[in-house]
Coordinates of C-alpha atoms in Angstrom, one line a residue:
X268 CA 60.2 -9.8 -10.0
X269 CA 60.4 -13.5 -9.9
X270 CA 63.4 -13.8 -12.2
X271 CA 65.6 -11.8 -14.4
X272 CA 63.7 -13.0 -17.4
X273 CA 60.4 -11.9 -16.0
X274 CA 62.0 -8.5 -15.1
X275 CA 63.1 -8.0 -18.7
X276 CA 59.6 -8.9 -20.0
X277 CA 58.1 -6.5 -17.5
X278 CA 60.3 -3.7 -18.8
X279 CA 59.4 -4.5 -22.4
X280 CA 55.7 -4.3 -21.6
X281 CA 56.2 -1.1 -19.7
X282 CA 57.9 0.4 -22.7
X283 CA 54.8 -0.5 -24.8
X284 CA 52.6 1.5 -22.5
X285 CA 54.7 4.6 -23.1
X286 CA 55.0 4.1 -26.9
X287 CA 51.3 3.8 -27.4
X288 CA 51.1 7.5 -26.8
X289 CA 53.0 8.2 -30.0
X290 CA 50.2 7.5 -32.5
X291 CA 47.8 9.5 -30.2
X292 CA 50.1 12.5 -30.2
X293 CA 50.4 12.2 -34.0
X294 CA 46.7 12.2 -34.4
X295 CA 46.3 15.3 -32.2
X296 CA 49.0 17.0 -34.3
X297 CA 47.0 16.3 -37.5
X298 CA 43.8 17.6 -35.8
X299 CA 45.7 20.8 -35.0
X300 CA 46.6 21.3 -38.6
X301 CA 43.0 21.0 -39.7
X302 CA 41.7 23.7 -37.2
X303 CA 41.8 26.4 -39.9
X304 CA 38.8 24.6 -41.6
X305 CA 36.6 25.6 -38.8
X306 CA 34.5 28.7 -39.8
X307 CA 35.6 31.8 -38.1
X308 CA 32.2 32.9 -36.6
X309 CA 31.2 29.4 -35.5
X310 CA 34.7 28.3 -34.5
X311 CA 35.8 30.9 -31.9
X312 CA 34.5 28.8 -29.0
X313 CA 35.5 25.6 -30.6
X314 CA 39.1 26.7 -31.0
X315 CA 39.2 27.9 -27.5
X316 CA 37.9 24.6 -26.1
X317 CA 40.4 22.8 -28.3
X318 CA 43.3 24.8 -26.9
X319 CA 42.0 24.1 -23.4
X320 CA 41.6 20.4 -24.3
X321 CA 45.3 20.2 -25.3
X322 CA 46.3 21.6 -21.9
X323 CA 44.0 19.1 -20.1
X324 CA 45.2 16.2 -22.1
X325 CA 48.9 17.1 -21.5
X326 CA 48.2 17.3 -17.8
X327 CA 46.6 13.9 -17.8
X328 CA 49.4 12.3 -19.8
X329 CA 52.1 13.7 -17.5
X330 CA 50.2 12.6 -14.5
X331 CA 49.9 9.1 -15.9
X332 CA 53.7 9.0 -16.7
X333 CA 54.3 10.3 -13.1
X334 CA 52.4 7.4 -11.7
X335 CA 54.1 4.9 -14.0
X336 CA 57.6 6.2 -13.2
X337 CA 56.8 6.2 -9.4
X338 CA 56.2 2.4 -9.6
X339 CA 59.5 2.0 -11.5
X340 CA 61.2 4.2 -8.9
X341 CA 59.9 2.0 -6.1
X342 CA 61.1 -1.2 -7.7
X343 CA 64.5 0.5 -8.2
X344 CA 64.6 1.2 -4.5
X345 CA 63.8 -2.5 -3.8
X346 CA 66.7 -3.5 -6.1
X347 CA 68.9 -1.0 -4.2
X348 CA 67.8 -2.6 -0.9
X349 CA 68.6 -6.1 -2.3
X350 CA 72.0 -5.1 -3.6
X351 CA 72.9 -3.3 -0.3
X352 CA 72.7 -6.7 1.4
X353 CA 75.5 -8.1 -0.7
X354 CA 73.2 -10.6 -2.4
X355 CA 73.7 -9.4 -6.0
X356 CA 74.4 -13.0 -7.1
X357 CA 70.8 -13.9 -6.4
X358 CA 67.7 -12.5 -8.0
X359 CA 64.2 -12.0 -6.7
X360 CA 63.5 -15.7 -7.0
X361 CA 61.5 -17.2 -4.2
X362 CA 63.9 -20.1 -3.5
X363 CA 66.0 -21.3 -0.6
X364 CA 68.9 -19.0 -1.5
X365 CA 66.9 -15.8 -1.5
X366 CA 66.8 -13.5 1.6
X367 CA 63.2 -12.6 0.6
X368 CA 61.2 -15.4 2.1
X369 CA 58.1 -16.3 0.1
X370 CA 55.0 -18.3 0.8
X371 CA 53.2 -20.6 -1.6
X372 CA 51.7 -17.5 -3.3
X373 CA 55.1 -15.9 -3.8
X374 CA 54.3 -13.1 -1.4
X375 CA 57.2 -11.3 0.3
X376 CA 57.2 -11.7 4.1
X377 CA 60.3 -10.0 5.0
X378 CA 59.4 -6.3 4.4
X379 CA 61.3 -4.9 7.3
X380 CA 64.5 -4.5 5.2
X381 CA 62.5 -2.7 2.5
X382 CA 61.0 -0.3 4.9
X383 CA 64.4 0.5 6.4
X384 CA 66.3 1.1 3.2
X385 CA 63.3 2.7 1.3
X386 CA 61.9 5.1 3.9
X387 CA 58.7 6.8 2.7
X388 CA 57.2 8.5 5.8
X389 CA 59.3 10.4 6.5
X390 CA 61.5 10.2 3.4
X391 CA 65.2 10.0 3.8
X392 CA 67.1 11.2 0.8
X393 CA 70.4 10.0 2.3
X394 CA 69.3 6.4 2.0
X395 CA 67.3 6.7 -1.2
X396 CA 66.0 9.9 -2.9
X397 CA 62.6 9.5 -4.6
X398 CA 62.9 13.0 -6.0
X399 CA 59.7 14.2 -7.8
X400 CA 58.0 10.9 -7.0
X401 CA 58.0 11.5 -3.2
X402 CA 54.4 12.9 -3.3
X403 CA 53.2 9.7 -4.9
X404 CA 54.4 7.6 -1.9
X405 CA 53.3 10.1 0.7
X406 CA 49.7 10.2 -0.6
X407 CA 49.4 6.4 -0.4
X408 CA 48.2 6.4 -4.0
X409 CA 50.4 3.5 -5.1
X410 CA 48.9 1.1 -2.6
X411 CA 45.3 2.3 -2.9
X412 CA 42.6 0.5 -4.9
X413 CA 40.5 3.6 -5.3
X414 CA 40.8 4.2 -9.0
X415 CA 39.0 7.6 -9.2
X416 CA 41.3 8.9 -6.4
X417 CA 44.4 7.8 -8.4
X418 CA 43.1 9.6 -11.5
X419 CA 42.4 12.8 -9.7
X420 CA 45.8 12.9 -7.8
X421 CA 47.8 12.2 -11.0
X422 CA 45.8 14.8 -13.0
X423 CA 46.2 17.4 -10.3
X424 CA 50.0 16.8 -10.1
X425 CA 50.4 17.1 -13.9
X426 CA 48.2 20.2 -14.1
X427 CA 50.0 21.9 -11.2
X428 CA 53.5 21.3 -12.5
X429 CA 52.6 22.0 -16.2
X430 CA 51.1 25.4 -15.1
X431 CA 54.3 26.3 -13.2
X432 CA 56.6 25.0 -16.0
X433 CA 58.0 22.5 -13.5
X434 CA 59.5 25.2 -11.3
X435 CA 58.5 23.4 -8.0
X436 CA 60.1 20.0 -9.0
X437 CA 63.0 18.8 -7.0
X438 CA 64.4 15.8 -8.9
X439 CA 67.0 13.4 -7.5
X440 CA 70.3 12.6 -9.2
X441 CA 68.7 10.0 -11.4
X442 CA 69.2 10.8 -15.1
X443 CA 65.8 9.6 -16.3
X444 CA 64.1 11.5 -13.5
X445 CA 65.9 14.7 -14.5
X446 CA 64.9 14.2 -18.2
X447 CA 61.3 13.7 -17.1
X448 CA 61.4 17.0 -15.1
X449 CA 63.0 18.8 -18.1
X450 CA 60.3 17.5 -20.4
X451 CA 57.6 18.8 -18.1
X452 CA 59.2 22.3 -18.3
X453 CA 59.6 22.2 -22.1
X454 CA 56.1 20.9 -22.7
X455 CA 54.6 23.6 -20.4
X456 CA 56.6 26.2 -22.2
X457 CA 55.6 25.0 -25.7
X458 CA 52.0 24.9 -24.7
X459 CA 52.2 28.4 -23.4
X460 CA 53.9 29.6 -26.6
X461 CA 51.4 27.7 -28.7
X462 CA 48.5 29.5 -26.9
X463 CA 50.2 32.9 -27.3
X464 CA 50.9 32.2 -30.9
X465 CA 47.3 31.2 -31.6
X466 CA 46.1 34.4 -29.9
X467 CA 48.4 36.5 -32.0
X468 CA 47.6 34.6 -35.2
X469 CA 43.9 34.7 -34.5
X470 CA 44.0 38.4 -33.9
X471 CA 46.1 39.1 -37.0
X472 CA 44.0 36.7 -39.1
X473 CA 40.8 38.3 -37.9
X474 CA 42.0 41.7 -38.8
X475 CA 43.2 40.5 -42.3
X476 CA 39.8 38.9 -42.9
X477 CA 38.0 42.0 -41.8
X478 CA 40.0 44.2 -44.1
X479 CA 39.7 41.9 -47.1
X480 CA 36.0 41.5 -46.5
X481 CA 35.5 45.3 -46.3
X482 CA 37.4 45.6 -49.6
X483 CA 35.3 42.9 -51.3
X484 CA 32.2 44.4 -49.9
X485 CA 32.8 47.6 -51.9
X486 CA 33.6 45.5 -55.0
X487 CA 30.4 43.5 -54.6
X488 CA 28.4 46.8 -54.3
X489 CA 29.9 48.0 -57.5
X490 CA 29.3 44.7 -59.2
X491 CA 25.6 44.6 -58.1
X492 CA 25.2 48.2 -59.3
X493 CA 26.8 47.5 -62.7
X494 CA 24.8 44.3 -63.2
X495 CA 21.6 45.9 -62.0
X496 CA 21.1 43.2 -59.3
X497 CA 19.0 44.2 -56.3
X498 CA 21.1 44.6 -53.1
X499 CA 18.8 42.2 -51.2
X500 CA 21.0 39.5 -52.7
X501 CA 24.2 41.1 -51.3
X502 CA 24.0 39.2 -48.0
X503 CA 23.9 35.9 -49.8
X504 CA 26.9 36.8 -52.0
X505 CA 28.9 38.1 -49.0
X506 CA 28.4 34.9 -47.1
X507 CA 30.2 33.1 -50.0
X508 CA 32.9 35.8 -50.2
X509 CA 33.6 35.6 -46.4
X510 CA 33.9 31.8 -46.5
X511 CA 36.3 31.9 -49.4
X512 CA 38.4 34.6 -47.6
X513 CA 38.5 32.5 -44.4
X514 CA 39.8 29.5 -46.5
X515 CA 42.6 31.9 -47.7
X516 CA 41.4 31.6 -51.3
X517 CA 41.3 34.5 -53.8
X518 CA 37.9 35.8 -54.7
X519 CA 37.2 37.3 -58.2
X520 CA 34.0 39.3 -57.9
X521 CA 33.4 39.0 -61.7
X522 CA 33.3 35.2 -61.3
X523 CA 31.3 35.2 -58.1
X524 CA 28.4 33.3 -59.7
X525 CA 30.6 30.2 -60.2
X526 CA 31.3 30.2 -56.4
X527 CA 27.7 30.4 -55.3
X528 CA 25.5 27.4 -54.6
X529 CA 23.8 26.1 -57.7
X530 CA 20.3 27.2 -56.6
X531 CA 21.4 30.7 -55.8
X532 CA 23.6 31.0 -58.9
X533 CA 20.7 29.9 -61.1
X534 CA 18.4 32.4 -59.5
X535 CA 20.8 35.3 -60.1
X536 CA 21.5 34.2 -63.7
X537 CA 17.8 34.0 -64.4
X538 CA 17.4 37.5 -62.9
X539 CA 20.2 38.8 -65.1
X540 CA 18.7 37.3 -68.2
X541 CA 15.2 38.7 -67.4
X542 CA 16.7 42.1 -66.8
X543 CA 18.5 41.9 -70.2
X544 CA 15.4 40.9 -72.1
X545 CA 13.3 43.6 -70.5
X546 CA 15.6 46.2 -72.0
X547 CA 14.5 45.2 -75.5
X548 CA 11.6 47.5 -76.7
X549 CA 9.7 44.8 -78.4
X550 CA 9.8 42.5 -75.4
X551 CA 9.0 45.1 -72.7
X552 CA 5.3 44.5 -73.0
X553 CA 5.6 40.8 -73.2
X554 CA 4.2 38.6 -70.4
X555 CA 6.9 37.5 -67.9
X556 CA 6.2 33.9 -68.5
X557 CA 7.2 34.3 -72.1
X558 CA 10.4 36.0 -71.0
X559 CA 11.1 33.2 -68.6
X560 CA 10.7 30.7 -71.5
X561 CA 13.1 32.7 -73.6
X562 CA 15.6 32.7 -70.7
X563 CA 15.8 29.0 -70.8
X564 CA 17.5 29.3 -74.2
X565 CA 19.9 32.1 -73.5
X566 CA 23.4 30.8 -73.4
X567 CA 26.4 32.7 -72.0
X568 CA 29.3 32.8 -74.6
X569 CA 32.7 34.5 -74.3
X570 CA 34.5 35.8 -77.4
X571 CA 38.2 36.6 -77.4
X572 CA 39.7 39.9 -78.5
X573 CA 39.2 40.7 -82.3
X574 CA 37.1 37.6 -82.8
X575 CA 34.7 37.8 -85.8
X576 CA 31.1 37.2 -84.5
X577 CA 28.9 38.0 -87.5
X578 CA 29.6 38.6 -91.2
X579 CA 27.6 41.0 -93.4
X580 CA 25.3 39.3 -95.9
X581 CA 25.3 36.0 -94.0
X582 CA 22.0 34.6 -92.5
X583 CA 21.3 36.2 -89.1
X584 CA 21.0 32.9 -87.2
X585 CA 21.4 34.4 -83.7
X586 CA 21.0 37.6 -81.6
X587 CA 23.1 38.4 -78.7
X588 CA 23.0 40.7 -75.6
X589 CA 26.3 42.2 -74.4
X590 CA 27.0 41.5 -70.8
X591 CA 30.5 42.8 -70.6
X592 CA 33.1 44.2 -73.1
X593 CA 32.7 45.9 -76.4
X594 CA 32.0 44.9 -80.0
X595 CA 32.3 46.9 -83.2
X596 CA 29.7 46.7 -86.0
X597 CA 30.6 48.0 -89.5
X598 CA 29.7 47.7 -93.2
X599 CA 32.0 46.7 -96.0
X600 CA 32.0 48.7 -99.2
X601 CA 33.4 47.1 -102.3
X602 CA 34.6 49.5 -104.9
X603 CA 37.1 50.0 -107.7
X604 CA 39.8 50.9 -105.1
X605 CA 39.2 47.8 -103.1
X606 CA 37.3 47.0 -99.9
X607 CA 36.6 49.8 -97.5
X608 CA 35.2 49.6 -94.0
X609 CA 32.8 52.3 -93.0
X610 CA 29.8 53.3 -90.9
X611 CA 31.5 51.8 -87.8
X612 CA 29.6 51.7 -84.5
X613 CA 30.6 50.4 -81.1
X614 CA 28.2 48.4 -78.9
X615 CA 28.8 48.2 -75.2
X616 CA 27.4 46.5 -72.1
X617 CA 23.6 46.3 -72.2
X618 CA 23.4 46.7 -76.0
X619 CA 21.7 44.2 -78.4
X620 CA 22.5 43.0 -81.9
X621 CA 20.2 41.0 -84.1
X622 CA 16.9 42.6 -83.1
X623 CA 15.7 41.9 -86.7
X624 CA 15.1 38.3 -85.6
X625 CA 12.2 39.5 -83.4
X626 CA 10.5 41.1 -86.4
X627 CA 11.2 37.9 -88.4
X628 CA 9.8 35.6 -85.8
X629 CA 6.7 37.7 -85.3
X630 CA 5.7 36.8 -88.9
X631 CA 6.5 33.1 -88.2
X632 CA 3.4 30.9 -88.5
X633 CA 4.0 27.2 -88.0
X634 CA 4.3 25.0 -89.9
X635 CA 5.4 27.6 -92.5
X636 CA 9.2 28.3 -92.4
X637 CA 10.4 31.7 -93.4
X638 CA 14.0 32.3 -94.6
X639 CA 16.3 33.9 -92.1
X640 CA 17.0 37.6 -92.6
X641 CA 20.6 38.5 -93.6
X642 CA 22.9 40.4 -91.4
X643 CA 23.2 44.0 -92.5
X644 CA 26.5 44.5 -90.7
X645 CA 29.7 42.7 -89.7
X646 CA 30.4 42.3 -86.0
X647 CA 33.8 41.8 -84.4
X648 CA 34.8 41.9 -80.7
X649 CA 37.0 44.8 -79.6
X650 CA 38.2 43.1 -76.4
X651 CA 37.1 40.1 -74.5
X652 CA 33.4 40.2 -74.5
X653 CA 30.7 38.2 -72.6
X654 CA 27.3 37.9 -74.3
X655 CA 24.0 36.0 -74.0
X656 CA 23.2 34.3 -77.3
X657 CA 19.7 33.4 -78.5
X658 CA 19.7 31.3 -81.6
X659 CA 17.0 31.6 -84.2
X660 CA 16.0 28.0 -84.0
X661 CA 15.4 28.4 -80.2
X662 CA 13.4 31.5 -80.8
X663 CA 11.2 29.5 -83.3
X664 CA 10.6 27.0 -80.5
X665 CA 9.4 29.7 -78.1
X666 CA 7.1 31.2 -80.7
X667 CA 5.7 27.7 -81.4
X668 CA 4.8 27.3 -77.8
X669 CA 3.6 30.9 -77.2
X670 CA 2.5 32.2 -80.6
X671 CA -0.4 34.3 -79.3
X672 CA 2.0 36.7 -77.5
X673 CA 3.6 37.7 -80.7
X674 CA 0.3 37.9 -82.6
X675 CA -1.2 40.1 -79.9
X676 CA 1.8 42.5 -80.0
X677 CA 1.8 42.6 -83.8
X678 CA -1.9 43.7 -84.2
X679 CA -3.4 44.9 -81.0
X680 CA -0.6 47.2 -79.7
X681 CA -0.9 49.2 -82.8
X682 CA -4.3 50.5 -81.8
X683 CA -4.6 50.0 -78.0
X684 CA -2.5 51.0 -75.1
X685 CA -1.9 48.6 -72.2
X686 CA -4.8 49.9 -70.0
X687 CA -7.2 49.5 -72.8
X688 CA -6.0 46.0 -73.5
X689 CA -6.6 45.1 -69.8
X690 CA -10.2 46.3 -70.1
X691 CA -10.6 44.3 -73.3
X692 CA -9.3 41.2 -71.4
X693 CA -11.9 41.7 -68.6
X694 CA -14.8 42.2 -71.1
X695 CA -13.7 39.1 -73.1
X696 CA -13.5 37.0 -69.9
X697 CA -17.0 38.2 -68.8
X698 CA -18.5 37.5 -72.2
X699 CA -17.0 34.0 -72.2
X700 CA -18.3 33.3 -68.6
X701 CA -21.8 34.5 -69.5
X702 CA -21.9 32.2 -72.6
X703 CA -20.7 29.2 -70.5
X704 CA -23.4 29.9 -67.9
X705 CA -26.2 30.2 -70.5
X706 CA -25.1 26.9 -72.1
X707 CA -25.0 25.2 -68.7
X708 CA -28.6 26.4 -67.9
X709 CA -29.9 25.3 -71.3
X710 CA -28.6 21.8 -71.0
X711 CA -29.7 21.5 -67.4
X712 CA -33.3 21.3 -68.7
X713 CA -32.4 18.2 -70.8
X714 CA -30.5 17.4 -74.0
X715 CA -32.0 19.1 -77.0
X716 CA -31.1 19.3 -80.6
X717 CA -31.2 22.6 -82.4
X718 CA -31.8 22.8 -86.2
X719 CA -29.9 25.2 -88.4
X720 CA -33.0 27.6 -88.3
X721 CA -33.2 27.5 -84.6
X722 CA -36.3 25.3 -84.4
X723 CA -36.2 22.7 -81.7
X724 CA -36.7 19.0 -82.2
X725 CA -37.9 16.5 -79.8
X726 CA -35.7 15.4 -76.9
X727 CA -33.7 12.4 -77.5
X728 CA -35.4 9.3 -76.4
X729 CA -38.8 10.9 -76.1

């Protein structure tokens, strides 16, 4: 308070202290908007703590403003004391014209006038009314150097008046003081409504999520049953469904695989493909490693309604397994009266077309290349249909890698059942092992050469 210029500078700096809360409040508001991203099960306590933190933070801010305005109110009283002495033409300069005597350190020595016109203990509203800041002067907080004590007193004052919506405040006639008291009441009311609103919204939202989850649970059960997927995978799928519902996103059970993590989605897709292959009679007795190899080449394809898939008489370059939808197969008869369509047949989910490729590939002996068989029927989709497609060239690749599986099925299964084949496998393995043991014992005695008639020659190097 050394001059009017320094007083204006002080007011400007004080305003900066208040305005620095604006970006902080904005940041807190943005955090409030992102609370819905917290998972429901893991976020119940987090959201509760967040609501409580807002209440604590508001109490701290109001307490800090109360301390700040108390200092401003005290300086206002000093100005009132100065003006009451009819010395308005002078400022608080420490010069020879000022009634406030100052020493070399500009310290006020004449404080009797201030104590008389700004009474604190006891306060005198008739001389100067400190209003809601009276407690700050009575506690001696403003002149204390104990920082933790100041923090606690300010926080308690803000918490107490925020909880009571400012009902215990007795402001003076100062306009800014009354606005401060009104803001306390409004902030307390808004926080209360915010808490009640969150509770109501949380309850309604939880009930909506529970109802939607229950509905999707039934849909997932039907989908698992229809696809033939074991229900042990249901928990994994429901976790994804619940997370999507919590994010307020729609969930289409038929497209649930696209929502699952890649590892889990691939596992279910592989299971579906294996289950599809195991329905083919010729592949039912195949080793599962062979089926897994075929699964690598199965590609999901979607055909639109009334889309031609195969033409009669054309090379059968692919076989497909119907996952969903229907297709119609038919033959075309050409006669004197034109083209007629007859012998129509509808294939549905789980059916296969192009099984002739398996018979064709069982006769495939690399490096010989056999011509592809011709399709005996035309195929067209009835509605939107999803299929697994296996191309002939990919089937050739599988046979090239695992040709013995197809040879075994072609010849042995005509004469032996599966139990008999297992016994033959054991006998063959025992015979091979005995032969290996005999050879090892023979060469353990030393390298020998055997003639074509079985007579032995001398050892090498003898």
